[in-house]
Structures are given as C-alpha cells and as structure tokens.
Tab-separated table of C-alpha atoms and ligand atoms in Angstrom:
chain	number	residue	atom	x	y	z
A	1	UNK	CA	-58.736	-25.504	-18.804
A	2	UNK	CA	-61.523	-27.796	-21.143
A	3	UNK	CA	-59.563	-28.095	-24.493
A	4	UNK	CA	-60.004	-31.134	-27.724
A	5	UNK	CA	-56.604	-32.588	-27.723
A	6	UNK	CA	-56.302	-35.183	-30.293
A	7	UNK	CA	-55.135	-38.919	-28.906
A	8	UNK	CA	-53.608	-40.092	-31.912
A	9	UNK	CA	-53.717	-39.405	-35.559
A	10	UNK	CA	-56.420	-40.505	-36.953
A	11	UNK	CA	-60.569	-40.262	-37.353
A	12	UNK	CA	-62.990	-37.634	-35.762
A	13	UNK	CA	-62.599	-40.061	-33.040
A	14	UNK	CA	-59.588	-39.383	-31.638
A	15	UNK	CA	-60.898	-35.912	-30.361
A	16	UNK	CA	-61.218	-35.960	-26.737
A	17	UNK	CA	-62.657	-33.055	-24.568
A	18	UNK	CA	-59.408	-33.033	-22.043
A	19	UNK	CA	-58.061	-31.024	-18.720
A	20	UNK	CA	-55.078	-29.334	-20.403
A	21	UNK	CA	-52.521	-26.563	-19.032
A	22	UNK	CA	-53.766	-23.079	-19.276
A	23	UNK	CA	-51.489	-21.042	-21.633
A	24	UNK	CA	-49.418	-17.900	-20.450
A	25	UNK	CA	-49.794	-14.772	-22.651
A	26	UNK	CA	-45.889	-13.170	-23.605
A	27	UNK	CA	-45.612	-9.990	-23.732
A	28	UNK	CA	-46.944	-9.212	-26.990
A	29	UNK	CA	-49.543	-11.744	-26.561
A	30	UNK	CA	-53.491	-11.676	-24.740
A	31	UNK	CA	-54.915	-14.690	-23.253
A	32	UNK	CA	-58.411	-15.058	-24.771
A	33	UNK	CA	-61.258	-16.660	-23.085
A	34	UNK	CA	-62.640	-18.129	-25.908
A	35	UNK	CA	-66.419	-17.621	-26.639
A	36	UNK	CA	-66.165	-19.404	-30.315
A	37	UNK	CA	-63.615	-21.133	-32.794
A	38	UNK	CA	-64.738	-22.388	-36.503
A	39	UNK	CA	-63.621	-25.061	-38.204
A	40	UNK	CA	-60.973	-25.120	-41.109
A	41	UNK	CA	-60.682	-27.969	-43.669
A	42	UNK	CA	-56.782	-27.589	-42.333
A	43	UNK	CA	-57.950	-29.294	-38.932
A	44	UNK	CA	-59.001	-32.431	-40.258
A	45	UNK	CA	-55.461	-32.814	-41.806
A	46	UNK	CA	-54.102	-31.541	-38.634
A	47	UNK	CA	-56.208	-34.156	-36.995
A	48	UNK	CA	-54.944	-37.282	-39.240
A	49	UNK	CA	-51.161	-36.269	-38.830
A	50	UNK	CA	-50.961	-34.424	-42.051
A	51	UNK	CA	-50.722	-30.895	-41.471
A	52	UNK	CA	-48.426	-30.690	-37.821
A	53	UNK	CA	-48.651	-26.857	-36.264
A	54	UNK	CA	-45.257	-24.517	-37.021
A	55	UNK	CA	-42.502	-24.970	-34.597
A	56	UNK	CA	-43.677	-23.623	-31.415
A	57	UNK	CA	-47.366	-23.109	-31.774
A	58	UNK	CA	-49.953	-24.700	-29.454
A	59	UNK	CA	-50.477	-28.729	-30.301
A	60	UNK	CA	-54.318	-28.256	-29.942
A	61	UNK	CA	-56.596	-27.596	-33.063
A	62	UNK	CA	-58.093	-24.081	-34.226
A	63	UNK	CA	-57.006	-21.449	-36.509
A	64	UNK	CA	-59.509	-18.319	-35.202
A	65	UNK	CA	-61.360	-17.496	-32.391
A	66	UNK	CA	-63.953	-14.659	-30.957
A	67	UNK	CA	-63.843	-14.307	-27.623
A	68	UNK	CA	-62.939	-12.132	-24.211
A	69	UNK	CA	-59.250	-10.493	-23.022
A	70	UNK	CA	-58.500	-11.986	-20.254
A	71	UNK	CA	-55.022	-10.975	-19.030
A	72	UNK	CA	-52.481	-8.824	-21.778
A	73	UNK	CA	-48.422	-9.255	-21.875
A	74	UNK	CA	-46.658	-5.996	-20.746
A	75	UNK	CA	-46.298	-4.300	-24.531
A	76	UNK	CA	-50.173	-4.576	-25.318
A	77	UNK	CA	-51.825	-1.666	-27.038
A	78	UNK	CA	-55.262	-0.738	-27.723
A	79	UNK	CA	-56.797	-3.887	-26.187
A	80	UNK	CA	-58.238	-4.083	-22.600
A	81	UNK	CA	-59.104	-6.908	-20.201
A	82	UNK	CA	-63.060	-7.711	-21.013
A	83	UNK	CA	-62.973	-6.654	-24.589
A	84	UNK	CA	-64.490	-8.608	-27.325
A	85	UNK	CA	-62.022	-9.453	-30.139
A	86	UNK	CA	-61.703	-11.846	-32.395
A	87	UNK	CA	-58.861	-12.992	-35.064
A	88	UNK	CA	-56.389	-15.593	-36.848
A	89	UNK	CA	-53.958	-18.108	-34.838
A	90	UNK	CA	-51.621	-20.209	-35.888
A	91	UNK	CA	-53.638	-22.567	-33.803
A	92	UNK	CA	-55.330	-23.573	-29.988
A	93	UNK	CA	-58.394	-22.020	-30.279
A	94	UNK	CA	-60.270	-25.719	-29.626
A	95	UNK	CA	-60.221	-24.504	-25.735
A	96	UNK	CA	-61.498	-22.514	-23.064
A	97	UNK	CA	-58.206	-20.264	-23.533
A	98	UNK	CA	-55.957	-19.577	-26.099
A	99	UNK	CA	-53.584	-17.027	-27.132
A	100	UNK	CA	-53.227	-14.433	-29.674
A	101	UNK	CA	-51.088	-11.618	-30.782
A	102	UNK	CA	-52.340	-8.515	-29.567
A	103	UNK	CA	-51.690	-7.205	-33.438
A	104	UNK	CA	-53.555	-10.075	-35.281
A	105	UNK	CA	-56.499	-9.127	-32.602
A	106	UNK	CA	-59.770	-7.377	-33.774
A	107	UNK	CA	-62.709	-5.923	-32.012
A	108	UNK	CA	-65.838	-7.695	-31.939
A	109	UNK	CA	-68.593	-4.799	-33.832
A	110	UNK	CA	-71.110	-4.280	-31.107
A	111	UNK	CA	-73.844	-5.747	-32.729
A	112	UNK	CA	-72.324	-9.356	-33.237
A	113	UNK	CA	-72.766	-12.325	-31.419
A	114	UNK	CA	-68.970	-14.637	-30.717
A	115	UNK	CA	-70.356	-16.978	-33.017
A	116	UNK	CA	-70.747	-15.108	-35.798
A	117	UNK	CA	-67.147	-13.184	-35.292
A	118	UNK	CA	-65.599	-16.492	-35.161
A	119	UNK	CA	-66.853	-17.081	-39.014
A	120	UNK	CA	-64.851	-14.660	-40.710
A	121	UNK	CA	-61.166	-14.540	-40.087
A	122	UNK	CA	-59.807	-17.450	-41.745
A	123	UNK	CA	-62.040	-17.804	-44.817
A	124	UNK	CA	-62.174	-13.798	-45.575
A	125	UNK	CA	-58.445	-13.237	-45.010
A	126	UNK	CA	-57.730	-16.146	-47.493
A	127	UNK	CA	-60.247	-15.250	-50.193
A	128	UNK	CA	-58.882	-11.288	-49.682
A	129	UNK	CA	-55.202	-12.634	-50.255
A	130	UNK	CA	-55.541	-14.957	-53.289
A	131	UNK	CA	-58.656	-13.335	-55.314
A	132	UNK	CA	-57.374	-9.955	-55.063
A	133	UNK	CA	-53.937	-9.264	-53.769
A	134	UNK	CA	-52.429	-12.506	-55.831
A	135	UNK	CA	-55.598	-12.753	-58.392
A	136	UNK	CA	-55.722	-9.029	-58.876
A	137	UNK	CA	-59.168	-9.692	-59.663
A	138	UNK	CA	-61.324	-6.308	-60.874
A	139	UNK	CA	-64.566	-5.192	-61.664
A	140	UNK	CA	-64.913	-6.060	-65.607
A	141	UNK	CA	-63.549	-9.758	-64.901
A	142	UNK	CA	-64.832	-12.947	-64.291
A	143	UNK	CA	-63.621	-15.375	-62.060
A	144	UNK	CA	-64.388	-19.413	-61.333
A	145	UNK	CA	-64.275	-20.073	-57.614
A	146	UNK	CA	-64.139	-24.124	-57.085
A	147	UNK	CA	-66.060	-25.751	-54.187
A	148	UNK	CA	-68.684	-23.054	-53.805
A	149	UNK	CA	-70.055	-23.916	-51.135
A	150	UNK	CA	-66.751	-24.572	-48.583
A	151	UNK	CA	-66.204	-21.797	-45.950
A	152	UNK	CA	-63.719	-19.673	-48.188
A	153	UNK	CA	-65.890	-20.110	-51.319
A	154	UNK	CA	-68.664	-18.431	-49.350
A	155	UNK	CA	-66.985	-15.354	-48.937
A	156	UNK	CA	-65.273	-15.455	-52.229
A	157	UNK	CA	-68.863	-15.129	-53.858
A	158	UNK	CA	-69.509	-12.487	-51.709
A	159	UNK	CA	-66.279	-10.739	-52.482
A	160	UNK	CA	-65.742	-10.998	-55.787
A	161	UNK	CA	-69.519	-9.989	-56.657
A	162	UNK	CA	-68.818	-7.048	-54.116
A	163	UNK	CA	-65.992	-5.989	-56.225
A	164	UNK	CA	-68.267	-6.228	-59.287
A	165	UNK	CA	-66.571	-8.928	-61.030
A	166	UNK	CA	-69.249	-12.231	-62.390
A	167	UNK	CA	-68.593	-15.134	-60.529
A	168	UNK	CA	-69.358	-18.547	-61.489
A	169	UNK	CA	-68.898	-21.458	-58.984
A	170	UNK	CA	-68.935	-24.971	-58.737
A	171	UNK	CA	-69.880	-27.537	-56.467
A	172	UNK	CA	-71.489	-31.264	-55.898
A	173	UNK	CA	-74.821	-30.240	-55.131
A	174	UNK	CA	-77.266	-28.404	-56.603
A	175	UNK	CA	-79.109	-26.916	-53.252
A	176	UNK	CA	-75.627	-25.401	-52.862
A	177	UNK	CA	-75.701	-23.803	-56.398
A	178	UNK	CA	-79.023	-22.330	-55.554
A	179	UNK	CA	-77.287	-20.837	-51.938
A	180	UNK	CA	-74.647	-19.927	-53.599
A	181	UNK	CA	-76.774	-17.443	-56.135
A	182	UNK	CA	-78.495	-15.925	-53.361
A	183	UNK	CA	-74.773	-14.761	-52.363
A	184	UNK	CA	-73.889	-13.334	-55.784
A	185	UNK	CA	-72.888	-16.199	-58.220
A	186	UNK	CA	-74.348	-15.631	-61.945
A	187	UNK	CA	-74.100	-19.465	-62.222
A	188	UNK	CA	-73.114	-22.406	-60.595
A	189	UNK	CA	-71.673	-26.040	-62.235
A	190	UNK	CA	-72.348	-29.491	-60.494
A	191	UNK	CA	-69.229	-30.888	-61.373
A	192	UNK	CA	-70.751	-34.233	-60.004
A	193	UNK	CA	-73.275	-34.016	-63.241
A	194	UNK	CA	-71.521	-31.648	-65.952
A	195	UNK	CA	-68.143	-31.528	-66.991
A	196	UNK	CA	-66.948	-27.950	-65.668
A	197	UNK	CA	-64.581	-26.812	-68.250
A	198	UNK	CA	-67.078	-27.355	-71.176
A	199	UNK	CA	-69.985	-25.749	-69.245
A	200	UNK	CA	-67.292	-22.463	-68.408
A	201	UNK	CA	-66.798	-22.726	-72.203
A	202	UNK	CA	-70.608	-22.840	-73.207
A	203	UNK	CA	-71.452	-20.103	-70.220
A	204	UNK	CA	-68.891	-17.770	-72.090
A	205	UNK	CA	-69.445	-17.738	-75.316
A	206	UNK	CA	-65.629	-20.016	-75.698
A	207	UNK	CA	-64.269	-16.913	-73.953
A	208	UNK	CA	-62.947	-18.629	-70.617
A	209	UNK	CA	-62.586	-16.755	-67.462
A	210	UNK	CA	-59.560	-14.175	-65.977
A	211	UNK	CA	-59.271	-16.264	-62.706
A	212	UNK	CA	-60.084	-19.483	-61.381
A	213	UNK	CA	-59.631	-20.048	-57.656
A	214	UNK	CA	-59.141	-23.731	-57.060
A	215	UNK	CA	-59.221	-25.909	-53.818
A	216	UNK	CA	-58.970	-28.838	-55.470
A	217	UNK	CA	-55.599	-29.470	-57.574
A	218	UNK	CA	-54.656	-32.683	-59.297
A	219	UNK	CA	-57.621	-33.688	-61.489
A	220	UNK	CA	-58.853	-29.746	-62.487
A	221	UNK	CA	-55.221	-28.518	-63.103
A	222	UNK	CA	-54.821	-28.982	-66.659
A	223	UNK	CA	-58.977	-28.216	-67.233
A	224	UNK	CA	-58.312	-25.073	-64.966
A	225	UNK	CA	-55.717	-23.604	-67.470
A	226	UNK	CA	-57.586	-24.583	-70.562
A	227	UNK	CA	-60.519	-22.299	-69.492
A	228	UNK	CA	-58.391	-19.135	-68.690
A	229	UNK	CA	-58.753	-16.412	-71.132
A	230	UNK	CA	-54.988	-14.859	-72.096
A	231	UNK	CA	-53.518	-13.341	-68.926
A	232	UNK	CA	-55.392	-15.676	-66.736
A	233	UNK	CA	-54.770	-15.822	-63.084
A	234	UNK	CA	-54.842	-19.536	-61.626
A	235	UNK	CA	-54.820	-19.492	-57.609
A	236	UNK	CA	-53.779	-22.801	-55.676
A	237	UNK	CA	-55.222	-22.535	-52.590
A	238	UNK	CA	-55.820	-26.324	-51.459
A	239	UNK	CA	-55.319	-29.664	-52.899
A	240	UNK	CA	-58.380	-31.438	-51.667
A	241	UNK	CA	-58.558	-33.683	-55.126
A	242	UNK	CA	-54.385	-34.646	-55.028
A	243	UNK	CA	-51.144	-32.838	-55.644
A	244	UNK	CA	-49.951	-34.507	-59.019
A	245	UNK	CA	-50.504	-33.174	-62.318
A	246	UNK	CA	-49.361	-33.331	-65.615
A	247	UNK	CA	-49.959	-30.633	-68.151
A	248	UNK	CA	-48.942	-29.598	-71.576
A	249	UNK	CA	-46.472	-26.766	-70.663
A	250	UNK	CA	-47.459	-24.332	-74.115
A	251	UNK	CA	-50.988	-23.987	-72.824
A	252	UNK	CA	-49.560	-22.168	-70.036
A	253	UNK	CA	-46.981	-20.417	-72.620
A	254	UNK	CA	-49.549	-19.000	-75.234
A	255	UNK	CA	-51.712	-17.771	-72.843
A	256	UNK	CA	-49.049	-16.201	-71.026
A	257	UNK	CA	-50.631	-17.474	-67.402
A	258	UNK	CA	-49.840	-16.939	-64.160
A	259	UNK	CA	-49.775	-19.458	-61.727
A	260	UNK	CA	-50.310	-18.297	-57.913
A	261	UNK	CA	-49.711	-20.944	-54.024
A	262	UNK	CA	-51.071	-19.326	-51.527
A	263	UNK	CA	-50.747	-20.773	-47.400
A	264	UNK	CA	-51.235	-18.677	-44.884
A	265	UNK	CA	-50.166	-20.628	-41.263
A	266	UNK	CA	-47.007	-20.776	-41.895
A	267	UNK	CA	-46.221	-17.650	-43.214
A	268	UNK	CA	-44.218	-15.358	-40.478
A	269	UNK	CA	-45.903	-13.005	-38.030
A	270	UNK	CA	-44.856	-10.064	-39.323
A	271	UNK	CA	-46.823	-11.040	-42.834
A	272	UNK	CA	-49.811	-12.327	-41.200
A	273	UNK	CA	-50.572	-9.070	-38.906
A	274	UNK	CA	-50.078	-7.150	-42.789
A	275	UNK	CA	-53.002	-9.781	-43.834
A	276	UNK	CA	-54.941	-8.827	-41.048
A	277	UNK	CA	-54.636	-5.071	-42.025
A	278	UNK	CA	-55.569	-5.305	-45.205
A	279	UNK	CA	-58.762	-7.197	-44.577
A	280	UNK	CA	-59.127	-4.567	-41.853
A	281	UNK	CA	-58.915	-1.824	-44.562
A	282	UNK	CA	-60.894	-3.421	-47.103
A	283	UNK	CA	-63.470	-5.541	-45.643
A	284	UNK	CA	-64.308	-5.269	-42.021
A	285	UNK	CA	-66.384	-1.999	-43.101
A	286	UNK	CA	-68.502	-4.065	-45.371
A	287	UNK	CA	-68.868	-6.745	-43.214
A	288	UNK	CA	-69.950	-4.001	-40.563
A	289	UNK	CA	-72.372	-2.701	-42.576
A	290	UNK	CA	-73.802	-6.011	-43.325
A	291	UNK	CA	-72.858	-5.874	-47.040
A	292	UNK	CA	-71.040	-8.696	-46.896
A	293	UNK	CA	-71.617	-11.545	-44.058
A	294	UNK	CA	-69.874	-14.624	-43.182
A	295	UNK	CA	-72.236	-18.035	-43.522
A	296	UNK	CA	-72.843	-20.011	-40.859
A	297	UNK	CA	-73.697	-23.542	-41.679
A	298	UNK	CA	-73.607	-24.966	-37.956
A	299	UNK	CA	-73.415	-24.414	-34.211
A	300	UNK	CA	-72.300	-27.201	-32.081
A	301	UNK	CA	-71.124	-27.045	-28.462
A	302	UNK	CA	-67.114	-27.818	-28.262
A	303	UNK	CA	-67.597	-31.687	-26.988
A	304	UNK	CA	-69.254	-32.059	-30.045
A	305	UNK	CA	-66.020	-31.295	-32.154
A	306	UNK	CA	-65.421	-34.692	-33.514
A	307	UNK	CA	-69.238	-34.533	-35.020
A	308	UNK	CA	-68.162	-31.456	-36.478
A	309	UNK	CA	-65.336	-32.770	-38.306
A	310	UNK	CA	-67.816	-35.751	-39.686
A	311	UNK	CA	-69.976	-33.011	-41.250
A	312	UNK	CA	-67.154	-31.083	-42.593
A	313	UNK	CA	-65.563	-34.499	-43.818
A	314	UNK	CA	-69.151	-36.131	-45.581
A	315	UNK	CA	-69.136	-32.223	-47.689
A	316	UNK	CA	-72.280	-31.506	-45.772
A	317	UNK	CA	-71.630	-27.850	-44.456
A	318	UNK	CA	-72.813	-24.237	-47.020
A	319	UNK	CA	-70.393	-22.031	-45.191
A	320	UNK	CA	-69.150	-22.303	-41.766
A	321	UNK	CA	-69.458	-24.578	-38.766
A	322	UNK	CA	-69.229	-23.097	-35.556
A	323	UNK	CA	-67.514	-24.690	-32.056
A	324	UNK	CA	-69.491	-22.698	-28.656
A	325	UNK	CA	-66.802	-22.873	-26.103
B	401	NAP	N1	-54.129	-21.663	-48.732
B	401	NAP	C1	-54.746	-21.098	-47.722
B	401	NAP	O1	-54.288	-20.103	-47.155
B	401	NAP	C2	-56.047	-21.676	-47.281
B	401	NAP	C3	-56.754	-21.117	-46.195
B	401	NAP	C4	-58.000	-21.662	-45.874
B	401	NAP	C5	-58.485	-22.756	-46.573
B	401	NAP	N2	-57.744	-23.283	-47.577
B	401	NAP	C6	-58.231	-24.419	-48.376
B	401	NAP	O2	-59.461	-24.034	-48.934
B	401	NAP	C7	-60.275	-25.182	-49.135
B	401	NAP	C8	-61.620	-24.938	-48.518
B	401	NAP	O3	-61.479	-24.886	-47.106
B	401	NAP	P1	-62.780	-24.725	-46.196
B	401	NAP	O4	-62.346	-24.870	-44.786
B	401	NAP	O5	-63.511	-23.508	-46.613
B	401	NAP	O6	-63.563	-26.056	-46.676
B	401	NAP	P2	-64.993	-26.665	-46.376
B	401	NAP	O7	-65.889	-25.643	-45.784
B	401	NAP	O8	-64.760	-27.946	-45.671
B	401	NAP	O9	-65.551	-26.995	-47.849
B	401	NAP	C9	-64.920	-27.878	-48.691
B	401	NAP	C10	-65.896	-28.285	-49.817
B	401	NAP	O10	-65.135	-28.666	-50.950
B	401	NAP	C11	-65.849	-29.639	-51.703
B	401	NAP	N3	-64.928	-30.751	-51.967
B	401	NAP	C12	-64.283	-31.517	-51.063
B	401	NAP	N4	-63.501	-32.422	-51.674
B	401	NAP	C13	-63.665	-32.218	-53.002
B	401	NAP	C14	-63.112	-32.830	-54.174
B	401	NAP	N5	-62.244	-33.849	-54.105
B	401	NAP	N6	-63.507	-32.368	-55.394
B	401	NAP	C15	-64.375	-31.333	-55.491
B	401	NAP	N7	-64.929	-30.718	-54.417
B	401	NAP	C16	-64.575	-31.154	-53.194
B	401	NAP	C17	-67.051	-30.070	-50.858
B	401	NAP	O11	-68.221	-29.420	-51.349
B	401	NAP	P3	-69.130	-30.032	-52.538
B	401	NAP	O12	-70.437	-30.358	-51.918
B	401	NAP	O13	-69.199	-28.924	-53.498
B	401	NAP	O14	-68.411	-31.257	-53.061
B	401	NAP	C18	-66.727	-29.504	-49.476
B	401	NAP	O15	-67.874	-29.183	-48.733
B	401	NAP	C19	-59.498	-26.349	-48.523
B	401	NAP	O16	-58.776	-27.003	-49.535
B	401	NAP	C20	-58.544	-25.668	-47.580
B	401	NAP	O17	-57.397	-26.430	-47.311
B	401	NAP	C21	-56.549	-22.759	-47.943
C-alpha cells in the first residue's frame, strides 16, 4: 500500500510517499481503507524524533482517520465490510490502510463527506476530556482557551459556548480572533500585541477566569495561575512554548487551584474506547445536528503531507488540515 513513512528525523522533508506492507487486522481490529486522516500538532514531533509511537503501534504518522471497512478480525461487532467509520488511533492513518479497534470505530453520519469525519476525533475528544471531564467546566463559568485558533481550540470555542460558559481566547493574529467569534468566543487577545493576563484582568472586571486551557506551558504558567479566580481549574494540554517553569507556590495555595496533564496516545485501550463513549454520548448528536462542526482549514492530497506540516509549522492553519488518501 501508498503510505508517508518518514526517512529520518527531521524537517517536513523527510516525508516520503513510500510502498509499505499492508497491515493485518487482529481479531478485535478492522482494516480501514482510508478515505481521510488530519493532522495533529503531535505529528510534527513525531516527525522530528520527539514524540516515538507506544510500544507496538504502527511507525507511520496519523492519529484519526475516516474511511471504509475493509476486512474485520473474528470478534467484530456492529461494523460491516463497506461501512463508513471514522475514529482515534494510536497512529498509521498517513496510508491507504490502517487499522483500528473495532470499539474506538464510529459511523460516518450519512450526510458527511470522509474529509470532514476525519476533522473531529482527535481535537473534540481532547477538548471533551480536559474542559469538561478534568475542567468540570459549567454553564455560569468562564474559561480562557490558549491558541484559539489550533485544531483543539476550534472545538473548544464551540464546546464550551455550547455548554453556555463565556469563552475568551487567544491567539497571534487578529483574522483568527475575528474566526474565532463567529464560533462563540466573547473576546479574543493577540498575545503577539497585548499582554494576556492584564487584558483577562481588564475584560473581567479583576475577576479572573474558572479555567484556562493552555497549549503552551513554560512562559504562561505562572500568568495562567495569576488570572484564575479561587477554585480555578488550569488544564496542561501541550507545551508548545517549553516545559520549565518557575512559580511562587502560595499563588497556587490561596487560591486553592487545581492543576490538571492531560495525554491521550498513550493512555491504555481500555481508557481510550471510554473517551470515545463519552464524546459519543455527549457530542456526536450535536455535531449531527450541525450545532457544533469541526473547522476545516485545508485539503491537500496525501503526497502533499510534508506541505502540510509547513503550514501547520509557520501557525498558518484556523482549524484543521485535511490529508485525501
Ligand atoms: N494532551 C492531549 O491529549 C492533546 C491532544 C491533542 C492536541 N494536544 C496539544 O494541543 C495543542 C494544539 O494542537 P493542534 O493540533 O490543535 O494545533 P494546531 O492546529 O497546529 O495549532 C497550534 C496553534 O498554536 C499557536 N502557537 C504555536 N506555538 C505557539 C507559541 N509558542 N505560543 C503561542 N501560541 C502558539 C499557533 O497559532 P497562533 O496563530 O495563535 O500563534 C498555532 O497555529 C498542541 O500543543 C498539541 O500538542 C494535546
């Protein structure tokens, strides 16, 4: 089968459209033709030899796919050769085939194309797991959701403002801001021009917010905790600034935070087919309905893949970018 293997670590370069082994589905397992995979911030560290797959999983890149059954192991249920699914992996899904769990597995609503099925798993599961299951965030709150624009700030937005809580973003650009409103943000904070902290400050009256959601780690830690109201929620969900920070411990104490990690790839099966139900059960009716939808920056054909990572790399994609297998 076509696949992107990866010839070294390194740049969007090394990505290589390749003849690669077709995988064998086990017996809890379907092979997939894949229609679609999206990109994850997570590939480009896969890419550069910084994020390696779990012991076991496929080599190639791609952490969700939508796409067609193509054979089932002998335990399958519910899923028959030529449906339309779509769903989480712990990675492969940057090829014609891949593999998935037949319990992690979704089917496609009738009405949606691959492409835009391949949007959603990654970035909705993630915002469902830290704003609300970790974040407990609910309707009278407010929450800060750092980079605003990236794929799982996108749904966030959409989320949160679903749930009823105000949601205030921030981001480098200010066309994002202004996409970012039409998805439910009361107001959005170039961090490239203002400083964030004072504008969260000025935006609530010196109140602060109950939760900040934060992809960004070393340089907003200490700024993320002073703008927490008592009781705050902080969620660590990437670490695209660094991973070092110093911080005066009592802030923390008086306010009686909480500080929440959240990863997801790693985590065992068994926990990520009880992620997949619970976005099942919350939010794959809204997204059905079209109350919520996931945001497709880009579509680009799989050869393409190493482009893809240069517009996901220069910040350049609102929302998601798309691989067509
Ligand atoms: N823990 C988990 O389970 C989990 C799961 C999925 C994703 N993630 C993490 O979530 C984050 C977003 O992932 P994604 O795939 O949605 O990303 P994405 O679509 O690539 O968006 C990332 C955006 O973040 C902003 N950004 C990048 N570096 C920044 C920096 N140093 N300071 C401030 N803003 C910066 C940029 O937008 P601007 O134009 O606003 O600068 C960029 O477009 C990543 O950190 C990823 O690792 C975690």
């Amino acid at each position: 089968m076509k696949a992107i293997v990866k010839t070294s670590d390194g740049g969007p370069e090394v990505l290589k459209l390749s003849e690669v082994e077709t995988p064998k589905p086990k017996s809890n397992q379907l092979l997939i033709n894949v229609k679609s995979t999206a990109l994850n911030r997570a590939d480009t560290l896969q890419r550069k030899g910084l994020y390696p797959p779990p012991m076991g999983e496929s080599e190639i890149l791609g952490l969700e796919l939508s796409g067609v059954v193509e054979e089932k192991g002998a335990a399958v249920k519910g899923f028959e050769l030529g449906d339309r699914v779509f769903g989480l992996v712990s990675g492969g899904a940057y090829a014609e085939y891949a593999i998935i769990d037949y319990r992690m597995a979704m089917h496609i609503p009738e009405d949606w194309s691959f492409e835009k099925a391949a949007a959603v798993p990654e970035v909705f599961f993630t915002a469902n797991e830290t704003l609300f299951k970790l974040g407990s965030l609910s309707c009278d709150e407010s929450v800060l959701i750092h980079a605003g624009g990236s794929g799982v700030g996108t749904a966030g937005i959409q989320m949160a403002n679903n749930a009823g809580a105000k949601v205030f973003i921030t981001t480098g650009s200010n066309q994002k801001i202004e996409k970012a409103k039409m998805l439910g943000c009361t107001e959005g904070i170039n961090y490239k021009t203002h400083d964030f902290a004072e504008s969260i400050k000025n935006l609530t009256e010196g109140k602060g917010v109950d939760v900040v959601q934060d992809f960004i780690g070393q340089p907003y830690f200490e700024k993320n905790c002073s703008i927490l109201k008592p009781n705050g929620r902080l969620l660590i969900v990437g670490l695209m600034g660094g991973t070092e920070a110093e911080i005066d411990l009592g802030l923390i104490l008086r306010k009686r935070l909480q500080i929440f990690g959240s990863i997801m790839r790693p985590l065992p099966l068994k926990e990520k087919i009880s992620i997949t139900q619970r976005f099942v059960d919350r939010w794959l009716p809204l997204l059905k309905t079209g109350v919520i939808n996931p945001v497709i920056d880009t579509i680009m054909p799989l050869e393409e893949a190493h482009e893809a990572h240069q517009h996901m790399e220069s910040n350049g994609n609102f929302g998601k970018i798309i691989l067509r297998i």
